[in-house]
Each structure stands twice: as C-alpha cells, then as structure tokens.
Amino acid sequence: MSSPSRFDVLISEVGPRDGLQSISTTMSTAHKCAWIDGLVASGVQEIEVGSFVSPKLLPQMADAAQIVTHAIQHSGVTVMALVPNIKGAEAAMRAGVHKITLPVSASPAHSMANVRKTHQQMVEEVRAIAQLRDDLAPQVHIEAGISTAFGCTLQGLVPEDDVIALSVACVAAGANESGLSDTTGMANPAQVKRLFTRLRSELGDHAGAAHMHNTRGLGLANCLAAYEAGVRTFDASQAGLGGCPYAPGASGNVVTEDLVFMFEAMGIRTGIDIERLLAARNALAAGLPGEALYGMLPPAGLPKGFVPHPYSTH
C-alpha cells in the first residue's frame, strides 16, 4: 500500500476502469499494461485497474484479472477494482487486488438500472462481501462509493438525508469507507462542501473519496470544495475519459492532469510528477487511436516559471 508521507492528497486514477468502460473501443491488454506502467512511473499511488463484471456486459473489462496480475507487480501502488456483486468481489480478491469499490446508488431508479438491486439489497451485498473478505482476504480494503449522490439523470434530485443514511449503512455493514460520487455531473461547490461536511461529521475517518465529473465544467471547483470540507482522496481519470452507461449525458471524469496541476500550483503535494504524467497520456493515446482526449493543461503546458514539488520515487 502507499505511504502517506509523500503527498497531502491522494489522487486515485480511475481511467483504466471508469474511462475504458465508457467508450466503445476495447483497449488491448498490452496497451492497458503500458498505460498503467506510465501512471506508476509518474508517481500515481492508487489505480482502479478494471471491474469484475460479466464480459458480455462490458467486454472492455474481460481481461481484468490479467491486468491485476500485472499491476500488483508494482510496489507502493494500491491496485483497486470495481465489483457490482459478491461474485465479482470473490474474483477480484482471488486475482490479488488490494482494494475493491462497490457502486451503491443513492437514487433508487439508478440503482435498478445499474445493478438491478434496491438500496437495502445493495447494503446486504456489502455485508456479504465484507464477510467474504474476512474469510478469504482480510487485508482487502472495501469502499462503498455512493453514486448519484448529488443528483440523478433518471429521477432528478436525490435527498441529502438519503445519501448520508446510505453511507452510514454501508460502513455499518462492513465497508471500510464510503465516498460520494457525482455520477451525473450535477453537483455544485456549495452542495459538495455541505454534503461532505455532513459525511465526515457522521463517519469521521470512514468518510471516503470525492468522485467528481466535469459534465458542466464544475469538476475542479467541486474537488476544491471537497478539499475545503476535509476530503483528501480524489478520483480522477487521465484525459477525462469516463462516464456511466446508465446515466445518460453524464460525460467524463475530472481530468487527472488538470487536478494534479491545480493542487500542485496551490502548494498541495500529490506525489505525482506532472511531466511524467503527461508522458503516460501518450501511452493512453497509443492504445486508443482516434479517441477524443480532454484536459486544459496538456495543450497549454505548464506556466513559465512553474516549479512543482520535488518528485520522490517509490
């Protein structure tokens, strides 16, 4: 697992899962491995490398176990995978992941569309997976990511009390932490700060990551609001790839390159070398020729005179 001494905020790279499952092109296993190698070389400390779901549903993730086998060879990196159910959780644990994340939707409509389960059924799934973890791989860390926490394209507004109650229930069921996801890109900074303040008040150290989307251009502002509320772990996707197949119109994640630059420019250490991160973007582009890549920093470059924090290797 990663050491907290090299950074003030943890950037969790979700592109190899969230990004790749959201596009029609399937990146080859070799290109995925090369991309992950580039991310690790830049200093990224946590990578969501895939999801353990039926290859019939997501053929882009069919090689998840192979990718985990490759990724866990890197020391000092937390290798994470998304699992929608206990079958996927067992496969992920047997593959050797350090951390699993479960999508638990605060919107009943999205929950049924995404995992075909109600809130209570998903909480019970968390409980069953936590028991399996205790029996099979007690070192594995479980995160319950509360999706559609800031609004849902299917049902509209999501009551904040419901979001907090669901997070608390997931931790009570055995999850190590519960974070909040702006799956649909509907969040605003005031809402983000308010909801994460409540979450941290309820869960303390069990409050997890901020997963923001840039659908309406507020991704970085929302991350900053979460930081001001005390959040120190942020999901991001290189080149802004990502979305949700069950949330129409919910375009890409916060761009990793832009988020790292924002924090480093503020004097907040990420432990990531920006130049090497941009080099990893080249590996991504090589594996997805013709795919649109996003971000403000890559075309603009670093400002003249910009001096990032010294980069330290693993």
mmCIF file of C-alpha atoms in Angstrom:
data_model
loop_
_atom_site.group_PDB
_atom_site.id
_atom_site.type_symbol
_atom_site.label_atom_id
_atom_site.label_comp_id
_atom_site.label_asym_id
_atom_site.label_seq_id
_atom_site.Cartn_x
_atom_site.Cartn_y
_atom_site.Cartn_z
ATOM 1 C CA MET A 1 0.000 0.000 0.000
ATOM 2 C CA SER A 2 1.142 3.580 -0.472
ATOM 3 C CA SER A 3 2.918 5.733 2.108
ATOM 4 C CA PRO A 4 1.148 8.953 3.122
ATOM 5 C CA SER A 5 4.395 10.827 3.710
ATOM 6 C CA ARG A 6 4.944 11.793 0.088
ATOM 7 C CA PHE A 7 1.655 13.564 -0.517
ATOM 8 C CA ASP A 8 -1.019 15.750 1.038
ATOM 9 C CA VAL A 9 -3.821 14.449 -1.195
ATOM 10 C CA LEU A 10 -4.214 11.023 -2.761
ATOM 11 C CA ILE A 11 -5.158 11.034 -6.448
ATOM 12 C CA SER A 12 -6.849 7.754 -7.315
ATOM 13 C CA GLU A 13 -6.601 7.153 -11.061
ATOM 14 C CA VAL A 14 -9.815 5.515 -12.321
ATOM 15 C CA GLY A 15 -9.240 5.790 -16.074
ATOM 16 C CA PRO A 16 -8.343 2.127 -16.702
ATOM 17 C CA ARG A 17 -11.768 1.190 -15.328
ATOM 18 C CA ASP A 18 -14.189 4.110 -15.438
ATOM 19 C CA GLY A 19 -12.646 5.606 -18.558
ATOM 20 C CA LEU A 20 -12.293 2.463 -20.632
ATOM 21 C CA GLN A 21 -15.719 1.019 -19.817
ATOM 22 C CA SER A 22 -17.369 4.187 -21.098
ATOM 23 C CA ILE A 23 -16.101 4.007 -24.680
ATOM 24 C CA SER A 24 -16.902 1.515 -27.418
ATOM 25 C CA THR A 25 -13.266 0.785 -28.273
ATOM 26 C CA THR A 26 -11.610 -2.036 -26.332
ATOM 27 C CA MET A 27 -8.005 -1.267 -25.422
ATOM 28 C CA SER A 28 -5.667 -4.238 -25.778
ATOM 29 C CA THR A 29 -4.263 -5.869 -22.663
ATOM 30 C CA ALA A 30 -0.723 -4.900 -23.672
ATOM 31 C CA HIS A 31 -1.682 -1.251 -24.097
ATOM 32 C CA LYS A 32 -3.503 -1.237 -20.744
ATOM 33 C CA CYS A 33 -0.382 -2.597 -19.046
ATOM 34 C CA ALA A 34 1.830 0.004 -20.752
ATOM 35 C CA TRP A 35 -0.549 2.781 -19.670
ATOM 36 C CA ILE A 36 -0.567 1.562 -16.076
ATOM 37 C CA ASP A 37 3.231 1.375 -16.137
ATOM 38 C CA GLY A 38 3.327 5.009 -17.257
ATOM 39 C CA LEU A 39 0.956 6.075 -14.492
ATOM 40 C CA VAL A 40 3.049 4.291 -11.882
ATOM 41 C CA ALA A 41 6.227 5.895 -13.242
ATOM 42 C CA SER A 42 4.631 9.318 -12.725
ATOM 43 C CA GLY A 43 4.047 8.605 -9.041
ATOM 44 C CA VAL A 44 0.329 7.707 -9.044
ATOM 45 C CA GLN A 45 -0.242 5.794 -5.798
ATOM 46 C CA GLU A 46 -3.670 4.238 -6.427
ATOM 47 C CA ILE A 47 -5.133 2.893 -9.676
ATOM 48 C CA GLU A 48 -8.547 1.399 -10.373
ATOM 49 C CA VAL A 49 -7.388 -1.077 -12.995
ATOM 50 C CA GLY A 50 -10.663 -2.694 -14.028
ATOM 51 C CA SER A 51 -14.026 -4.080 -12.996
ATOM 52 C CA PHE A 52 -15.023 -7.675 -12.382
ATOM 53 C CA VAL A 53 -18.273 -7.904 -14.296
ATOM 54 C CA SER A 54 -19.645 -10.186 -16.972
ATOM 55 C CA PRO A 55 -17.645 -9.775 -20.208
ATOM 56 C CA LYS A 56 -20.979 -9.983 -22.013
ATOM 57 C CA LEU A 57 -21.988 -6.713 -20.350
ATOM 58 C CA LEU A 58 -18.603 -4.989 -20.539
ATOM 59 C CA PRO A 59 -16.217 -6.687 -22.986
ATOM 60 C CA GLN A 60 -13.751 -3.844 -22.322
ATOM 61 C CA MET A 61 -13.163 -5.360 -18.850
ATOM 62 C CA ALA A 62 -12.812 -9.022 -19.889
ATOM 63 C CA ASP A 63 -9.084 -9.066 -19.052
ATOM 64 C CA ALA A 64 -9.453 -7.583 -15.544
ATOM 65 C CA ALA A 65 -7.704 -10.490 -13.794
ATOM 66 C CA GLN A 66 -4.732 -10.271 -16.183
ATOM 67 C CA ILE A 67 -4.447 -6.540 -15.593
ATOM 68 C CA VAL A 68 -4.486 -7.034 -11.817
ATOM 69 C CA THR A 69 -1.741 -9.667 -12.118
ATOM 70 C CA HIS A 70 0.401 -7.145 -13.989
ATOM 71 C CA ALA A 71 -0.391 -4.146 -11.788
ATOM 72 C CA ILE A 72 0.325 -5.805 -8.431
ATOM 73 C CA GLN A 73 3.919 -6.354 -9.524
ATOM 74 C CA HIS A 74 4.471 -2.632 -8.894
ATOM 75 C CA SER A 75 5.402 -1.885 -5.292
ATOM 76 C CA GLY A 76 3.930 1.076 -3.438
ATOM 77 C CA VAL A 77 0.749 1.185 -5.528
ATOM 78 C CA THR A 78 -2.741 0.308 -4.329
ATOM 79 C CA VAL A 79 -4.429 -1.799 -7.021
ATOM 80 C CA MET A 80 -8.182 -1.384 -6.955
ATOM 81 C CA ALA A 81 -11.109 -2.862 -8.891
ATOM 82 C CA LEU A 82 -14.833 -2.188 -9.049
ATOM 83 C CA VAL A 83 -17.198 -5.048 -8.243
ATOM 84 C CA PRO A 84 -21.005 -4.918 -8.509
ATOM 85 C CA ASN A 85 -21.719 -8.083 -6.508
ATOM 86 C CA ILE A 86 -20.253 -10.891 -4.401
ATOM 87 C CA LYS A 87 -19.306 -12.971 -7.450
ATOM 88 C CA GLY A 88 -17.200 -10.114 -8.795
ATOM 89 C CA ALA A 89 -15.760 -9.473 -5.336
ATOM 90 C CA GLU A 90 -14.560 -13.050 -4.984
ATOM 91 C CA ALA A 91 -12.954 -12.957 -8.444
ATOM 92 C CA ALA A 92 -11.225 -9.668 -7.613
ATOM 93 C CA MET A 93 -9.917 -10.936 -4.282
ATOM 94 C CA ARG A 94 -8.615 -14.138 -5.833
ATOM 95 C CA ALA A 95 -6.886 -12.060 -8.518
ATOM 96 C CA GLY A 96 -4.987 -10.228 -5.774
ATOM 97 C CA VAL A 97 -6.455 -6.717 -5.592
ATOM 98 C CA HIS A 98 -5.659 -4.550 -2.583
ATOM 99 C CA LYS A 99 -8.972 -2.702 -2.617
ATOM 100 C CA ILE A 100 -12.458 -3.131 -4.038
ATOM 101 C CA THR A 101 -15.096 -0.499 -4.563
ATOM 102 C CA LEU A 102 -18.832 -1.143 -4.829
ATOM 103 C CA PRO A 103 -21.234 1.207 -6.621
ATOM 104 C CA VAL A 104 -24.139 1.820 -4.243
ATOM 105 C CA SER A 105 -26.554 4.272 -5.795
ATOM 106 C CA ALA A 106 -28.411 6.857 -3.718
ATOM 107 C CA SER A 107 -31.030 7.022 -6.477
ATOM 108 C CA PRO A 108 -33.459 4.077 -6.486
ATOM 109 C CA ALA A 109 -34.013 4.498 -10.231
ATOM 110 C CA HIS A 110 -30.277 4.456 -10.987
ATOM 111 C CA SER A 111 -29.698 1.532 -8.624
ATOM 112 C CA MET A 112 -32.175 -0.635 -10.501
ATOM 113 C CA ALA A 113 -30.769 0.428 -13.881
ATOM 114 C CA ASN A 114 -27.127 -0.040 -12.867
ATOM 115 C CA VAL A 115 -27.062 -3.143 -10.637
ATOM 116 C CA ARG A 116 -30.719 -4.288 -10.648
ATOM 117 C CA LYS A 117 -30.883 -4.109 -6.863
ATOM 118 C CA THR A 118 -32.617 -1.878 -4.316
ATOM 119 C CA HIS A 119 -30.772 0.140 -1.666
ATOM 120 C CA GLN A 120 -31.353 -2.481 1.015
ATOM 121 C CA GLN A 121 -30.259 -5.278 -1.295
ATOM 122 C CA MET A 122 -27.015 -3.424 -2.018
ATOM 123 C CA VAL A 123 -26.368 -2.853 1.689
ATOM 124 C CA GLU A 124 -26.840 -6.589 2.217
ATOM 125 C CA GLU A 125 -24.444 -7.204 -0.692
ATOM 126 C CA VAL A 126 -21.876 -5.036 1.102
ATOM 127 C CA ARG A 127 -22.420 -7.113 4.252
ATOM 128 C CA ALA A 128 -21.942 -10.391 2.372
ATOM 129 C CA ILE A 129 -18.815 -9.119 0.621
ATOM 130 C CA ALA A 130 -17.354 -7.905 3.920
ATOM 131 C CA GLN A 131 -17.893 -11.368 5.401
ATOM 132 C CA LEU A 132 -16.291 -12.963 2.348
ATOM 133 C CA ARG A 133 -13.353 -10.573 2.694
ATOM 134 C CA ASP A 134 -12.912 -11.506 6.352
ATOM 135 C CA ASP A 135 -12.830 -15.200 5.420
ATOM 136 C CA LEU A 136 -10.867 -15.070 2.172
ATOM 137 C CA ALA A 137 -8.639 -11.984 2.075
ATOM 138 C CA PRO A 138 -8.798 -9.940 5.309
ATOM 139 C CA GLN A 139 -6.212 -7.465 4.032
ATOM 140 C CA VAL A 140 -8.526 -6.206 1.257
ATOM 141 C CA HIS A 141 -9.984 -2.731 1.799
ATOM 142 C CA ILE A 142 -13.657 -2.194 0.887
ATOM 143 C CA GLU A 143 -15.037 1.131 -0.309
ATOM 144 C CA ALA A 144 -18.728 1.791 -0.867
ATOM 145 C CA GLY A 145 -18.966 4.535 -3.460
ATOM 146 C CA ILE A 146 -22.322 6.283 -3.161
ATOM 147 C CA SER A 147 -23.170 7.058 -6.773
ATOM 148 C CA THR A 148 -25.688 9.711 -7.919
ATOM 149 C CA ALA A 149 -25.059 11.364 -4.534
ATOM 150 C CA PHE A 150 -25.589 14.844 -5.980
ATOM 151 C CA GLY A 151 -28.455 14.173 -8.384
ATOM 152 C CA CYS A 152 -29.687 11.645 -10.923
ATOM 153 C CA THR A 153 -30.479 11.996 -14.617
ATOM 154 C CA LEU A 154 -33.219 9.380 -14.212
ATOM 155 C CA GLN A 155 -35.092 10.694 -11.158
ATOM 156 C CA GLY A 156 -33.732 14.216 -10.655
ATOM 157 C CA LEU A 157 -32.979 15.448 -7.132
ATOM 158 C CA VAL A 158 -31.674 12.985 -4.551
ATOM 159 C CA PRO A 159 -32.431 13.856 -0.879
ATOM 160 C CA GLU A 160 -29.231 14.550 1.058
ATOM 161 C CA ASP A 161 -30.532 12.695 4.104
ATOM 162 C CA ASP A 162 -30.850 9.565 1.961
ATOM 163 C CA VAL A 163 -27.236 9.905 0.780
ATOM 164 C CA ILE A 164 -25.853 10.192 4.306
ATOM 165 C CA ALA A 165 -28.043 7.377 5.643
ATOM 166 C CA LEU A 166 -26.906 5.055 2.864
ATOM 167 C CA SER A 167 -23.222 5.848 3.501
ATOM 168 C CA VAL A 168 -23.633 5.153 7.208
ATOM 169 C CA ALA A 169 -25.462 1.887 6.474
ATOM 170 C CA CYS A 170 -22.685 0.687 4.161
ATOM 171 C CA VAL A 171 -19.984 1.315 6.777
ATOM 172 C CA ALA A 172 -22.125 -0.360 9.426
ATOM 173 C CA ALA A 173 -22.399 -3.357 7.065
ATOM 174 C CA GLY A 174 -18.622 -3.724 6.916
ATOM 175 C CA ALA A 175 -17.228 -1.275 4.344
ATOM 176 C CA ASN A 176 -14.007 0.383 5.476
ATOM 177 C CA GLU A 177 -15.049 3.688 3.945
ATOM 178 C CA SER A 178 -17.791 5.352 1.961
ATOM 179 C CA GLY A 179 -17.213 8.148 -0.538
ATOM 180 C CA LEU A 180 -19.543 10.251 -2.658
ATOM 181 C CA SER A 181 -19.767 10.223 -6.452
ATOM 182 C CA ASP A 182 -21.176 12.911 -8.734
ATOM 183 C CA THR A 183 -22.046 10.236 -11.284
ATOM 184 C CA THR A 184 -24.206 12.535 -13.367
ATOM 185 C CA GLY A 185 -22.189 15.757 -13.164
ATOM 186 C CA MET A 186 -24.990 17.655 -11.434
ATOM 187 C CA ALA A 187 -23.071 18.826 -8.337
ATOM 188 C CA ASN A 188 -22.134 22.396 -7.426
ATOM 189 C CA PRO A 189 -19.421 23.507 -4.966
ATOM 190 C CA ALA A 190 -21.785 24.638 -2.195
ATOM 191 C CA GLN A 191 -23.619 21.318 -2.338
ATOM 192 C CA VAL A 192 -20.353 19.350 -2.380
ATOM 193 C CA LYS A 193 -18.962 21.178 0.640
ATOM 194 C CA ARG A 194 -22.214 20.781 2.561
ATOM 195 C CA LEU A 195 -22.626 17.065 1.849
ATOM 196 C CA PHE A 196 -19.003 16.090 2.511
ATOM 197 C CA THR A 197 -19.040 18.121 5.735
ATOM 198 C CA ARG A 198 -22.064 16.088 6.844
ATOM 199 C CA LEU A 199 -20.467 12.830 5.715
ATOM 200 C CA ARG A 200 -17.260 13.489 7.621
ATOM 201 C CA SER A 201 -19.253 14.500 10.694
ATOM 202 C CA GLU A 202 -21.120 11.183 10.576
ATOM 203 C CA LEU A 203 -18.305 8.828 9.542
ATOM 204 C CA GLY A 204 -15.055 10.511 10.587
ATOM 205 C CA ASP A 205 -12.108 8.545 9.186
ATOM 206 C CA HIS A 206 -14.522 6.207 7.383
ATOM 207 C CA ALA A 207 -15.562 9.036 5.029
ATOM 208 C CA GLY A 208 -14.011 8.314 1.639
ATOM 209 C CA ALA A 209 -13.165 9.804 -1.724
ATOM 210 C CA ALA A 210 -14.691 12.532 -3.841
ATOM 211 C CA HIS A 211 -15.504 11.248 -7.328
ATOM 212 C CA MET A 212 -16.435 14.227 -9.484
ATOM 213 C CA HIS A 213 -17.466 14.559 -13.115
ATOM 214 C CA ASN A 214 -16.880 17.572 -15.323
ATOM 215 C CA THR A 215 -20.141 17.353 -17.255
ATOM 216 C CA ARG A 216 -20.989 21.020 -16.661
ATOM 217 C CA GLY A 217 -17.473 22.348 -16.167
ATOM 218 C CA LEU A 218 -17.512 22.301 -12.353
ATOM 219 C CA GLY A 219 -15.275 19.289 -11.740
ATOM 220 C CA LEU A 220 -12.232 21.132 -10.390
ATOM 221 C CA ALA A 221 -14.345 23.611 -8.413
ATOM 222 C CA ASN A 222 -16.177 20.701 -6.816
ATOM 223 C CA CYS A 223 -12.888 18.977 -5.940
ATOM 224 C CA LEU A 224 -11.655 22.162 -4.286
ATOM 225 C CA ALA A 225 -14.904 22.423 -2.321
ATOM 226 C CA ALA A 226 -14.463 18.812 -1.176
ATOM 227 C CA TYR A 227 -10.871 19.580 -0.157
ATOM 228 C CA GLU A 228 -12.078 22.526 1.918
ATOM 229 C CA ALA A 229 -14.534 20.147 3.609
ATOM 230 C CA GLY A 230 -11.623 17.908 4.623
ATOM 231 C CA VAL A 231 -11.553 15.345 1.813
ATOM 232 C CA ARG A 232 -8.051 14.119 0.973
ATOM 233 C CA THR A 233 -8.718 11.391 -1.631
ATOM 234 C CA PHE A 234 -9.893 12.298 -5.134
ATOM 235 C CA ASP A 235 -10.805 10.082 -8.063
ATOM 236 C CA ALA A 236 -9.748 11.340 -11.480
ATOM 237 C CA SER A 237 -9.332 9.950 -14.981
ATOM 238 C CA GLN A 238 -6.464 10.684 -17.306
ATOM 239 C CA ALA A 239 -7.619 12.698 -20.332
ATOM 240 C CA GLY A 240 -11.063 12.978 -18.708
ATOM 241 C CA LEU A 241 -12.286 9.657 -20.039
ATOM 242 C CA GLY A 242 -15.319 8.200 -18.345
ATOM 243 C CA GLY A 243 -18.999 8.413 -17.621
ATOM 244 C CA CYS A 244 -21.744 5.972 -16.782
ATOM 245 C CA PRO A 245 -23.628 3.836 -19.316
ATOM 246 C CA TYR A 246 -26.708 4.014 -17.066
ATOM 247 C CA ALA A 247 -26.651 7.782 -16.579
ATOM 248 C CA PRO A 248 -27.417 9.375 -19.967
ATOM 249 C CA GLY A 249 -25.489 12.563 -20.625
ATOM 250 C CA ALA A 250 -23.048 12.086 -17.750
ATOM 251 C CA SER A 251 -19.819 12.788 -19.571
ATOM 252 C CA GLY A 252 -16.267 12.479 -18.364
ATOM 253 C CA ASN A 253 -14.495 12.457 -15.063
ATOM 254 C CA VAL A 254 -12.267 15.188 -13.709
ATOM 255 C CA VAL A 255 -9.059 15.243 -15.773
ATOM 256 C CA THR A 256 -6.168 13.832 -13.722
ATOM 257 C CA GLU A 257 -3.625 16.156 -15.313
ATOM 258 C CA ASP A 258 -5.692 19.264 -14.531
ATOM 259 C CA LEU A 259 -6.436 18.153 -10.954
ATOM 260 C CA VAL A 260 -2.774 17.407 -10.208
ATOM 261 C CA PHE A 261 -1.773 20.795 -11.620
ATOM 262 C CA MET A 262 -4.386 22.618 -9.534
ATOM 263 C CA PHE A 263 -3.236 21.052 -6.291
ATOM 264 C CA GLU A 264 0.484 21.391 -7.037
ATOM 265 C CA ALA A 265 0.025 25.046 -8.041
ATOM 266 C CA MET A 266 -1.632 25.607 -4.655
ATOM 267 C CA GLY A 267 1.300 24.027 -2.826
ATOM 268 C CA ILE A 268 -0.644 20.859 -2.030
ATOM 269 C CA ARG A 269 1.520 17.806 -2.712
ATOM 270 C CA THR A 270 0.133 14.998 -4.875
ATOM 271 C CA GLY A 271 3.356 12.967 -5.103
ATOM 272 C CA ILE A 272 2.902 12.934 -8.894
ATOM 273 C CA ASP A 273 5.414 14.231 -11.433
ATOM 274 C CA ILE A 274 3.382 16.243 -13.949
ATOM 275 C CA GLU A 275 5.817 15.774 -16.838
ATOM 276 C CA ARG A 276 5.778 12.012 -16.354
ATOM 277 C CA LEU A 277 2.003 12.092 -16.035
ATOM 278 C CA LEU A 278 1.795 13.796 -19.422
ATOM 279 C CA ALA A 279 4.081 11.079 -20.801
ATOM 280 C CA ALA A 280 1.610 8.465 -19.523
ATOM 281 C CA ARG A 281 -1.043 10.258 -21.571
ATOM 282 C CA ASN A 282 0.965 9.314 -24.653
ATOM 283 C CA ALA A 283 0.687 5.654 -23.686
ATOM 284 C CA LEU A 284 -3.073 6.109 -23.337
ATOM 285 C CA ALA A 285 -3.308 7.753 -26.754
ATOM 286 C CA ALA A 286 -1.309 4.922 -28.330
ATOM 287 C CA GLY A 287 -3.836 2.403 -27.028
ATOM 288 C CA LEU A 288 -6.884 4.393 -28.163
ATOM 289 C CA PRO A 289 -6.015 5.887 -31.551
ATOM 290 C CA GLY A 290 -8.657 8.349 -32.688
ATOM 291 C CA GLU A 291 -10.364 8.586 -29.287
ATOM 292 C CA ALA A 292 -11.019 12.141 -28.052
ATOM 293 C CA LEU A 293 -8.784 13.092 -25.119
ATOM 294 C CA TYR A 294 -9.625 16.020 -22.872
ATOM 295 C CA GLY A 295 -7.883 18.406 -20.493
ATOM 296 C CA MET A 296 -6.783 22.016 -20.268
ATOM 297 C CA LEU A 297 -3.208 21.515 -19.063
ATOM 298 C CA PRO A 298 -1.921 19.206 -21.838
ATOM 299 C CA PRO A 299 -2.372 21.679 -24.723
ATOM 300 C CA ALA A 300 -1.491 24.754 -22.649
ATOM 301 C CA GLY A 301 1.542 23.321 -20.893
ATOM 302 C CA LEU A 302 2.947 24.335 -17.524
ATOM 303 C CA PRO A 303 3.173 28.094 -16.851
ATOM 304 C CA LYS A 304 6.540 29.737 -17.280
ATOM 305 C CA GLY A 305 8.452 29.592 -14.018
ATOM 306 C CA PHE A 306 6.194 26.913 -12.520
ATOM 307 C CA VAL A 307 8.140 24.845 -10.010
ATOM 308 C CA PRO A 308 6.333 21.727 -8.796
ATOM 309 C CA HIS A 309 7.156 19.960 -5.566
ATOM 310 C CA PRO A 310 10.212 17.682 -5.795
ATOM 311 C CA TYR A 311 9.217 14.270 -7.094
ATOM 312 C CA SER A 312 10.262 11.306 -4.990
ATOM 313 C CA THR A 313 10.231 7.759 -6.337
ATOM 314 C CA HIS A 314 8.700 4.741 -4.638
#
